[in-house]
Amino acid sequence: MRTAWSRKAAAMAAPLRAFRLRRPGSAQKFGAAAGSLRGLLRKGCRLLQLPLAGSRLCLYEDGTELSEPFYRTLPPQTELVLLRPGESWPGCCGDVERFLAALCSRTDAVVEAARRLLEDERAPRRQRLLADLIHNLSGDSAAERRDEDGKWFEARDAYKRILELMADKLKSVRYNGSYFDRTEEEAAVRLCTKEGWFSCQGPFDRDDCPCKHSINPYTNRESRILFSTWNLDHIIEKKRSVVPELAEAVKTRDGREVNWEYFYQLLFTVDNLKLVHIACHKKTNHHLSCDKTKIYRKRKQTSEIS
């Protein structure tokens, strides 16, 4: 039975790893290094003057809350958000939404501020960004009214709703983290053995791996680094097929209901994803397309009783 002293000694023996911490809604970042999640949380709370009890750390990118095993898989300098009890973080998309809300609600003020910044800006890339922002926000706002381009706004709202449904689904299944969790009880759900061995599933156009690639990232740090070069490859390609087909389906739905679960399966599940070694990851055009019969939900047939 491990004592508190032995646990503390093990934590002290673990190599220090540096991370960037921030608070929700704040752009200020703080560096902290620790050998364990508990140690990083303790340092973060002391640094940001928060109570240790009930505080948590999550990924800035998508809001995934950290556990000790998950913490050990993170690369150094990962950006994290420190939450006090009762707080939540939806991911960096929340920052983007707040930015867009500011653009829409205070367009004139944003344009004026951008013009002032552009006068003194010398970096070419920032100059282009500011110039594009001013140009886009200074356009004819009357042409952006819903009553003048109703179909465009309807398609945008439908697309946004589909993305929200997909995001809720991903959160409900914890972003399919069970694929990589060797403690997952259902063997059909995880991609590894109970011991943590992963096997390459071969290129998109083969049923198996010709080289029999396998790896166990649970064994040591070097294996985890090598495993980070493996990929989840879309059989039907995301950029060339799935996303364009989804956008077209929303645009031309004409009263039909887009089957968002079908696109969710293609984008985020092993129905259309293969775990592949970097050597088996073919980046050529797959020349595969979505199933046209599954793009829209089938309408329920009604029969009249005479």
Coordinates of C-alpha atoms in Angstrom, one line a residue, residues 54 91 100 128 133 186 284 303:
G54 CA -12.5 22.1 -6.3
G91 CA -13.1 25.7 -25.6
L100 CA -17.6 37.8 -33.6
R128 CA -3.1 42.8 -44.5
L133 CA -11.0 43.6 -41.6
E186 CA -16.1 -2.8 -24.3
T284 CA -3.3 11.2 -52.3
S303 CA -51.0 5.8 -45.6

